[in-house]
mmCIF file of C-alpha atoms in Angstrom:
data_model
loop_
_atom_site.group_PDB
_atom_site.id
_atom_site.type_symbol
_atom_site.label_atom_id
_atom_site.label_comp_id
_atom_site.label_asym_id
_atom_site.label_seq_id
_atom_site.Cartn_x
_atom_site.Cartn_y
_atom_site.Cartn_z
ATOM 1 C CA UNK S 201 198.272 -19.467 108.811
ATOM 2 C CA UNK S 202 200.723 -22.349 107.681
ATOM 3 C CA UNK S 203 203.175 -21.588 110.765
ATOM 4 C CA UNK S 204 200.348 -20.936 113.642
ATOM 5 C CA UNK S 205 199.360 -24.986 112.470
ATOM 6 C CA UNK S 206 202.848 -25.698 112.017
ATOM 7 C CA UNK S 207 203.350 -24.271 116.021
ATOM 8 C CA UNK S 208 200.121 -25.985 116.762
ATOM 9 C CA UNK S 209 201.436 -29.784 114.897
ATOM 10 C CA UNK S 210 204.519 -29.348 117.424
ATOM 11 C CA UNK S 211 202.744 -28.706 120.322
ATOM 12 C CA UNK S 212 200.929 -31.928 119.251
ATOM 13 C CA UNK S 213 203.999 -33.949 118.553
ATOM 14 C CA UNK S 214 204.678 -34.549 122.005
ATOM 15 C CA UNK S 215 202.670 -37.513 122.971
ATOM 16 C CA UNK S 216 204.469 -40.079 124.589
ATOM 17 C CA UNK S 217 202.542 -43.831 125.113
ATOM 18 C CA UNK S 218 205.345 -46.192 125.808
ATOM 19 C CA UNK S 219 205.052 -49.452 123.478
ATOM 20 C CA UNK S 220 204.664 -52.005 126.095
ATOM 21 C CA UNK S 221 201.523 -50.649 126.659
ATOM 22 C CA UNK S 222 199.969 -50.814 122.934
ATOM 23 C CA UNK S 223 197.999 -54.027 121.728
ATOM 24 C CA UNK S 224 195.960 -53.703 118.996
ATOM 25 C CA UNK S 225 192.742 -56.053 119.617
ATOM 26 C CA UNK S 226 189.309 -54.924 118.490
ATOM 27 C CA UNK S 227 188.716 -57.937 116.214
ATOM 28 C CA UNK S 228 186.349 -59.971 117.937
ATOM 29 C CA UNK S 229 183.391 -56.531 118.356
ATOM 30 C CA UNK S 230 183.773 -56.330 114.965
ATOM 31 C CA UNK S 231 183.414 -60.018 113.556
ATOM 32 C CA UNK S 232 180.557 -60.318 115.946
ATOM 33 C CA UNK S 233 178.940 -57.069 115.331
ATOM 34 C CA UNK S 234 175.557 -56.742 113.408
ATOM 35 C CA UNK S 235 176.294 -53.208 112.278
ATOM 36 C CA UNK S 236 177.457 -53.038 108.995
ATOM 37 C CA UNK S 237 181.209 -51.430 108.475
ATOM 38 C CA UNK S 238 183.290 -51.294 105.038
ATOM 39 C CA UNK S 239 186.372 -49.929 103.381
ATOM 40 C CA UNK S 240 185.678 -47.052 100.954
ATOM 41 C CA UNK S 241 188.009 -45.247 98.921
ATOM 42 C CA UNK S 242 187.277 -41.547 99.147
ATOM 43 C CA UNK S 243 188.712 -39.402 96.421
ATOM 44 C CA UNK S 244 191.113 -36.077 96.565
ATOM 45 C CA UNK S 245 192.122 -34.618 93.744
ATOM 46 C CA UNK S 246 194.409 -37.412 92.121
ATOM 47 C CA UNK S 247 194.706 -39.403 95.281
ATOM 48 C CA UNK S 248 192.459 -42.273 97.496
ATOM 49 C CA UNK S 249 192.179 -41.945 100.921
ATOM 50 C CA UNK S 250 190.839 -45.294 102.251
ATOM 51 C CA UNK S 251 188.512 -45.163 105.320
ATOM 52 C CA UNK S 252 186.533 -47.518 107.299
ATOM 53 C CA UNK S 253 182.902 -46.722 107.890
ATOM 54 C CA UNK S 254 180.129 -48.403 110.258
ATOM 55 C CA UNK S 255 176.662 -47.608 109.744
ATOM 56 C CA UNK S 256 173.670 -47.614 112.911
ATOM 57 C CA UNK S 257 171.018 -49.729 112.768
ATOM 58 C CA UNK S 258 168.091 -46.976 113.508
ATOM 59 C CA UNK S 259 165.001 -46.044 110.819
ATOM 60 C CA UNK S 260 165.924 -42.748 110.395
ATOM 61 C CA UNK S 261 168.816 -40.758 109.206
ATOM 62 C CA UNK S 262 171.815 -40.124 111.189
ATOM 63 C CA UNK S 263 174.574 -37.540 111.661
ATOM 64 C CA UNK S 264 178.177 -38.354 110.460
ATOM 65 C CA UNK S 265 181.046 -38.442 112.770
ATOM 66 C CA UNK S 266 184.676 -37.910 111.856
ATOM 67 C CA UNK S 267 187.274 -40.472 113.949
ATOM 68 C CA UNK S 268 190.597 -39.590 114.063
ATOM 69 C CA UNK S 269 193.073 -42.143 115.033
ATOM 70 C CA UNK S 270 196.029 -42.342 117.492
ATOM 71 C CA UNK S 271 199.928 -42.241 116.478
ATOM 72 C CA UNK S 272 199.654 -46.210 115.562
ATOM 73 C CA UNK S 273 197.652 -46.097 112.812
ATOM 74 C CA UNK S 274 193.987 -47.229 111.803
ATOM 75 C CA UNK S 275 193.922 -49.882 114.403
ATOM 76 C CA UNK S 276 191.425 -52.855 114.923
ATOM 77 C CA UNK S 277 191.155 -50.851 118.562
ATOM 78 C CA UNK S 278 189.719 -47.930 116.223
ATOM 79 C CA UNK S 279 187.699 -49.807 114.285
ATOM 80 C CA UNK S 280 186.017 -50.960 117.246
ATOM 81 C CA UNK S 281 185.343 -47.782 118.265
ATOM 82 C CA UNK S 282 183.536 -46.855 115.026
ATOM 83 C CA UNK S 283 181.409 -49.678 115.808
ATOM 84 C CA UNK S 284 180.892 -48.868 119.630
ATOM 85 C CA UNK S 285 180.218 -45.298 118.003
ATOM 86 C CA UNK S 286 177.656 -46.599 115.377
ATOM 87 C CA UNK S 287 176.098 -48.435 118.192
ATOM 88 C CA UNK S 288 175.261 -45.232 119.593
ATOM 89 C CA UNK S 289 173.499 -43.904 116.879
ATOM 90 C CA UNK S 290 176.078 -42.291 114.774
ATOM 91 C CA UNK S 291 177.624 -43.346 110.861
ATOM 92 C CA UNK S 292 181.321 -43.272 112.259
ATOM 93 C CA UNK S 293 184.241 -42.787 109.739
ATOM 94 C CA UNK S 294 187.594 -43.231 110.201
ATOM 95 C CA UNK S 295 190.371 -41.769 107.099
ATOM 96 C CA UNK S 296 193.449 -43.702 107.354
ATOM 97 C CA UNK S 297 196.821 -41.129 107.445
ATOM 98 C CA UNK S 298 199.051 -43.600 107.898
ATOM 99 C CA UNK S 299 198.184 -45.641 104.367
ATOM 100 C CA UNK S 300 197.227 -48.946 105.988
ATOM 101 C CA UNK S 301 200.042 -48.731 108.207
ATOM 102 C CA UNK S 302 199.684 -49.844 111.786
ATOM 103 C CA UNK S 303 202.517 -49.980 114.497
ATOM 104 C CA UNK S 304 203.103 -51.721 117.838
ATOM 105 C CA UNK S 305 206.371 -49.700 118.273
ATOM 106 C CA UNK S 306 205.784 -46.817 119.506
ATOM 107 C CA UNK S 307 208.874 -45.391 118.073
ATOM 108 C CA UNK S 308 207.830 -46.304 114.899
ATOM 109 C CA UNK S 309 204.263 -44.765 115.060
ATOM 110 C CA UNK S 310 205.589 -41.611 116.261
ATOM 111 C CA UNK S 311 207.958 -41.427 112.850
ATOM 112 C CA UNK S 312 205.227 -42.308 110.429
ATOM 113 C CA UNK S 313 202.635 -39.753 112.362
ATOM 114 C CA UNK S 314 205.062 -37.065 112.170
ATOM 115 C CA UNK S 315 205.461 -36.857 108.857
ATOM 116 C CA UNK S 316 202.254 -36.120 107.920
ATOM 117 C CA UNK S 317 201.977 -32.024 107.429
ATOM 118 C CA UNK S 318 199.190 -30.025 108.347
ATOM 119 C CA UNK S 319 197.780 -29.511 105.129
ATOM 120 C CA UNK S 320 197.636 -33.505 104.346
ATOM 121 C CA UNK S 321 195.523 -33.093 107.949
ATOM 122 C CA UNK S 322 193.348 -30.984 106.571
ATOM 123 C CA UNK S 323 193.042 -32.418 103.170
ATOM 124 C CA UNK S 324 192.308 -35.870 104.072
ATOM 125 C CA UNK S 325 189.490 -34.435 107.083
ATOM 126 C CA UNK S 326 187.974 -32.137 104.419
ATOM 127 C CA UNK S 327 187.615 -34.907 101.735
ATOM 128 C CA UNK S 328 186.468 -37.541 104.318
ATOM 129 C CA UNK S 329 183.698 -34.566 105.714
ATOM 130 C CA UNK S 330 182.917 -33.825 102.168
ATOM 131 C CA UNK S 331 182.330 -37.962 101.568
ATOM 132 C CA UNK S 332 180.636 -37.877 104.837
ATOM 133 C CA UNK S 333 177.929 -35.879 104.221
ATOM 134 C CA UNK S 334 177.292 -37.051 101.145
ATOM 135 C CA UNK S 335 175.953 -40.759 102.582
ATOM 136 C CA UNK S 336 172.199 -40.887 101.710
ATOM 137 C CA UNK S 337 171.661 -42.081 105.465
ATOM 138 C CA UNK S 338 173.254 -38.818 107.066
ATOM 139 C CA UNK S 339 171.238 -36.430 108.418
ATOM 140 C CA UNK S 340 173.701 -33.128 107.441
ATOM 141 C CA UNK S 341 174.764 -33.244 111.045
ATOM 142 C CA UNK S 342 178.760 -33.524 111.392
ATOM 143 C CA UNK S 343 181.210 -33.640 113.801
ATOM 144 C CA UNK S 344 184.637 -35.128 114.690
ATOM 145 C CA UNK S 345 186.475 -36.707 117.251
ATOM 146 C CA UNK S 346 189.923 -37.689 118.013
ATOM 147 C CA UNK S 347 192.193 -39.510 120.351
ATOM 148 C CA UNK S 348 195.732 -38.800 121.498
ATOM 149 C CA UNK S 349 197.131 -36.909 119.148
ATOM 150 C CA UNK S 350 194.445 -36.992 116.775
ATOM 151 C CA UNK S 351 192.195 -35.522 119.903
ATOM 152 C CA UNK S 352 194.853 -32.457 119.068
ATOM 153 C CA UNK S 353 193.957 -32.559 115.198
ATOM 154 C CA UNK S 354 190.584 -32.845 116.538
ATOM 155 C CA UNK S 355 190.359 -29.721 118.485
ATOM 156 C CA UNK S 356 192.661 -28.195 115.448
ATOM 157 C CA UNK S 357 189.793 -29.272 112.680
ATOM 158 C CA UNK S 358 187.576 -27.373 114.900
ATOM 159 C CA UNK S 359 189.095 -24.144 113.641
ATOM 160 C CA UNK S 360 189.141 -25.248 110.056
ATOM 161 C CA UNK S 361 185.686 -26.830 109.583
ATOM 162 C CA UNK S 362 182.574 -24.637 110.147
ATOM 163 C CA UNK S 363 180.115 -27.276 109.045
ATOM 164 C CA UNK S 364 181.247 -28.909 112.464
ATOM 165 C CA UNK S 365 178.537 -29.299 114.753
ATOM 166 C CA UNK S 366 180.890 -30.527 117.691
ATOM 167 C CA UNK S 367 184.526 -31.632 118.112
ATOM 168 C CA UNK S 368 185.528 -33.982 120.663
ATOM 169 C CA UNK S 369 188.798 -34.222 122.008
ATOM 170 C CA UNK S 370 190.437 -36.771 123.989
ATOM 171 C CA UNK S 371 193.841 -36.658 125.527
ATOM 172 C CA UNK S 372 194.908 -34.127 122.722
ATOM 173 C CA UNK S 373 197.068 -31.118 123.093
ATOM 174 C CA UNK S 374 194.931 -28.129 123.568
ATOM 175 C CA UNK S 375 195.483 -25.187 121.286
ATOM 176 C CA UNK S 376 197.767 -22.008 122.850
ATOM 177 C CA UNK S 377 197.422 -18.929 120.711
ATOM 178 C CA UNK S 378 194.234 -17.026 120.036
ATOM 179 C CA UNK S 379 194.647 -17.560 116.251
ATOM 180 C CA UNK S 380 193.961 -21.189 116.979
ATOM 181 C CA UNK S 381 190.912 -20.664 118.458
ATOM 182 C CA UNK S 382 189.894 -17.800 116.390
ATOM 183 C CA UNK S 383 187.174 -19.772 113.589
ATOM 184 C CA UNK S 384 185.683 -22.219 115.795
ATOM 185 C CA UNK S 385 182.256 -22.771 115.141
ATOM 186 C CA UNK S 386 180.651 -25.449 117.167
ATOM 187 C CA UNK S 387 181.337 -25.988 120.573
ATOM 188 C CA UNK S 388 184.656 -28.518 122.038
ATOM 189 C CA UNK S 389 183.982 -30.915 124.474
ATOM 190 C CA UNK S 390 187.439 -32.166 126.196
ATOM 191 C CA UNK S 391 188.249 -35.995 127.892
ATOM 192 C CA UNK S 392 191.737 -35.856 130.074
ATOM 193 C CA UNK S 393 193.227 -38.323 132.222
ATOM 194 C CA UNK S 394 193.993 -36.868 135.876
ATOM 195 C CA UNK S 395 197.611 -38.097 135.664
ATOM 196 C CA UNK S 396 198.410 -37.339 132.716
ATOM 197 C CA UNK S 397 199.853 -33.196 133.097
ATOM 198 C CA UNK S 398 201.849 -33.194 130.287
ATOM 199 C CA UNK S 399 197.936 -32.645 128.426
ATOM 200 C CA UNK S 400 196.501 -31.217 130.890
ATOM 201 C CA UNK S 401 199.151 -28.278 131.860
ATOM 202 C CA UNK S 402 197.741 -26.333 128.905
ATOM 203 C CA UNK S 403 193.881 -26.586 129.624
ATOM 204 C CA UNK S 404 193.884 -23.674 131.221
ATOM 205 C CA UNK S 405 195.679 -21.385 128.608
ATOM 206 C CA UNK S 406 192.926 -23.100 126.511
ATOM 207 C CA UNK S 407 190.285 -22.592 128.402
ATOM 208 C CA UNK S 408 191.171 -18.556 128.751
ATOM 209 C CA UNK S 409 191.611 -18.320 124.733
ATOM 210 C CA UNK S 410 188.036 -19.714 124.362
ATOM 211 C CA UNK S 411 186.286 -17.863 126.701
ATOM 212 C CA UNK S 412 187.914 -14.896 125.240
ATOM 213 C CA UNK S 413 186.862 -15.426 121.801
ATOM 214 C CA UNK S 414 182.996 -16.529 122.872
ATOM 215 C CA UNK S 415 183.763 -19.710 121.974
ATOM 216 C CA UNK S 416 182.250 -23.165 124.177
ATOM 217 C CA UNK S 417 185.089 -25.400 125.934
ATOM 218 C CA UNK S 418 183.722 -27.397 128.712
ATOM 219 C CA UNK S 419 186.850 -29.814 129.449
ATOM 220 C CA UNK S 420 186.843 -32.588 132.164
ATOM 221 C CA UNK S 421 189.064 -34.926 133.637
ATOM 222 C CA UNK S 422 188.439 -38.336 135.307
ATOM 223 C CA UNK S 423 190.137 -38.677 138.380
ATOM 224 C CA UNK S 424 192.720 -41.737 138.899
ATOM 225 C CA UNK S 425 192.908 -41.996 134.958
ATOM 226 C CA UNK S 426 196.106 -41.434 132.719
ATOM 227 C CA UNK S 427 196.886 -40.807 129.115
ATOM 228 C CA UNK S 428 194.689 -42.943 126.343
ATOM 229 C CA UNK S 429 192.197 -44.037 128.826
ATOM 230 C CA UNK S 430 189.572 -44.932 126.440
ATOM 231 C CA UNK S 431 191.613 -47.582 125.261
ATOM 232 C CA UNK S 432 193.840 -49.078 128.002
ATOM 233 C CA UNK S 433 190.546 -48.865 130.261
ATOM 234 C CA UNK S 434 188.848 -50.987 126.915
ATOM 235 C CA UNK S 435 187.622 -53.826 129.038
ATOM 236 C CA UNK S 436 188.741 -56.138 125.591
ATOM 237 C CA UNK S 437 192.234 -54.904 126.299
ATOM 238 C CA UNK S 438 194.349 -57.870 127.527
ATOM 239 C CA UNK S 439 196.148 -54.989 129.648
ATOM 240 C CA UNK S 440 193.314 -53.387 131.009
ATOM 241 C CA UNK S 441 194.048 -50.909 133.556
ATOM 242 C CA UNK S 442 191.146 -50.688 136.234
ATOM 243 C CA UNK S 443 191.412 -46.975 137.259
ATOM 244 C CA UNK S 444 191.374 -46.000 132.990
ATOM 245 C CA UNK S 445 188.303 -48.843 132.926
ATOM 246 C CA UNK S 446 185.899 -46.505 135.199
ATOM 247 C CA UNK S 447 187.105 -43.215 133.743
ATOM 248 C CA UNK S 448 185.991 -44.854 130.063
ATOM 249 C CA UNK S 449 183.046 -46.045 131.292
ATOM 250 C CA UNK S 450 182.264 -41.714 132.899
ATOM 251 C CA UNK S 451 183.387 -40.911 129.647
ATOM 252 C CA UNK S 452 181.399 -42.679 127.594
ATOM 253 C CA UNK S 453 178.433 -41.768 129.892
ATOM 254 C CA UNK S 454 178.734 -38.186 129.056
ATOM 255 C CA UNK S 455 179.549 -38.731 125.555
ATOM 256 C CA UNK S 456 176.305 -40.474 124.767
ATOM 257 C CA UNK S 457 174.660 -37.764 125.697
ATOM 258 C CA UNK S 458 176.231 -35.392 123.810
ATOM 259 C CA UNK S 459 175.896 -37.449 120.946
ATOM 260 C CA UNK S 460 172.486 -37.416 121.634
ATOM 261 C CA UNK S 461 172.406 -33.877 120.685
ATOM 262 C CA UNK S 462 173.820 -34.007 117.218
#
């Protein structure tokens, strides 16, 4: 099992945003949001893992989503997204891997993200679920999303977890061996850039794997978008790109709605 996710963290590895295009920004939703978000320290075995949590405002109780980060780290950009997430009805939680570390060199990012293993993945996802579903406001419901490559340790979880209700995936490597696909239990929705092939050349190996196993892949990909559209098209970002702006704004359309079904 240790090599398929070894195989699997490689196939990952390769993202490539280049570092003129990263900005971390995200500051000004979240001093200005009514939602209430926090630092908590979640516990594993002799360790912390810190994590940043935002609560909806709603009367009843909610489901818990997992949010896994980019390469750069727990970013105010992720943060944000929590909120924008909580905003839409869900208790969002993001587990830091990096340790509070957050990079603007891309270079950098890709070092510190590549040293995490699979089974510190897996550890820090199954303590933060565990945490997560343990929140008096949660409704039992889980599920987890990711972007970049943690929309590949997204898809990944989804074949560790079966307590996930959903896994969404954005821009991650898609897995390419049946083994990978084997355990999933809920049912993988996937977010891809149109010019962004690197991803997207192994959808379709993906797509055959879970339709031969029974399991539910619906991907889709917004046309004149490329790789981390959800936060270059941010309309915050001070390098907004226009044709990643109207592919976030589809995306977000469609994942509403599945959020909705939680």
């Amino acid at each position: 099992m240790s090599r398929l996710l070894a195989a699997f963290m490689l196939a990952v590895v390769a993202q490539s945003i280049p570092a003129q295009e990263f900005k971390d920004f995200g500051k000004d939703r979240l001093n200005s949001s009514p939602r209430h978000g926090e630092w908590v320290d979640i516990k594993s075995g002799d360790r912390a893992i810190k994590a940043f949590v935002v609560y909806p405002e709603r009367k009843d109780k909610a489901p818990a989503l997992l949010v896994i980060q980019e390469i750069f780290g727990l970013t105010d950009w992720l943060r944000s997204m929590c909120d924008e997430l909580a905003e839409n009805g869900v208790i969002a939680i993001a587990p830091d891997f990096l340790n509070g570390q957050k990079f603007e060199d891309a270079d950098g990012a890709r070092k510190a993200i590549s040293a995490v293993t699979q089974d510190q993945i897996k550890t820090v996802l199954d303590a933060t679920a565990d945490y997560a579903l343990k929140i008096p406001s949660c409704n039992g419901a889980l599920a987890v999303c990711g972007f970049c490559r943690g929309g590949g340790w997204a898809f990944m979880y989804a074949n560790m977890n079966p307590k996930l209700k959903a896994a969404y995936s954005f821009y991650g490597a898609p897995p390419d061996a049946s083994e990978q696909v084997a355990n999933i239990s809920c049912p993988v929705y996937g977010f891809y850039g149109e010019n962004d092939e690197r991803v997207n050349a192994g959808i379709p190996k993906a797509e055959e794997l879970m339709k031969a196993a029974g399991k539910k892949y619906e991907p889709v990909i917004y046309k004149g978008a490329g790789h981390g559209f959800m936060r270059s098209g941010e309309p915050h970002n001070p390098n907004v790109r226009e044709g990643d702006k109207k592919a976030r704004d589809e995306a977000w359309t469609r994942w509403k709605k599945l959020l909705n079904q939680l």
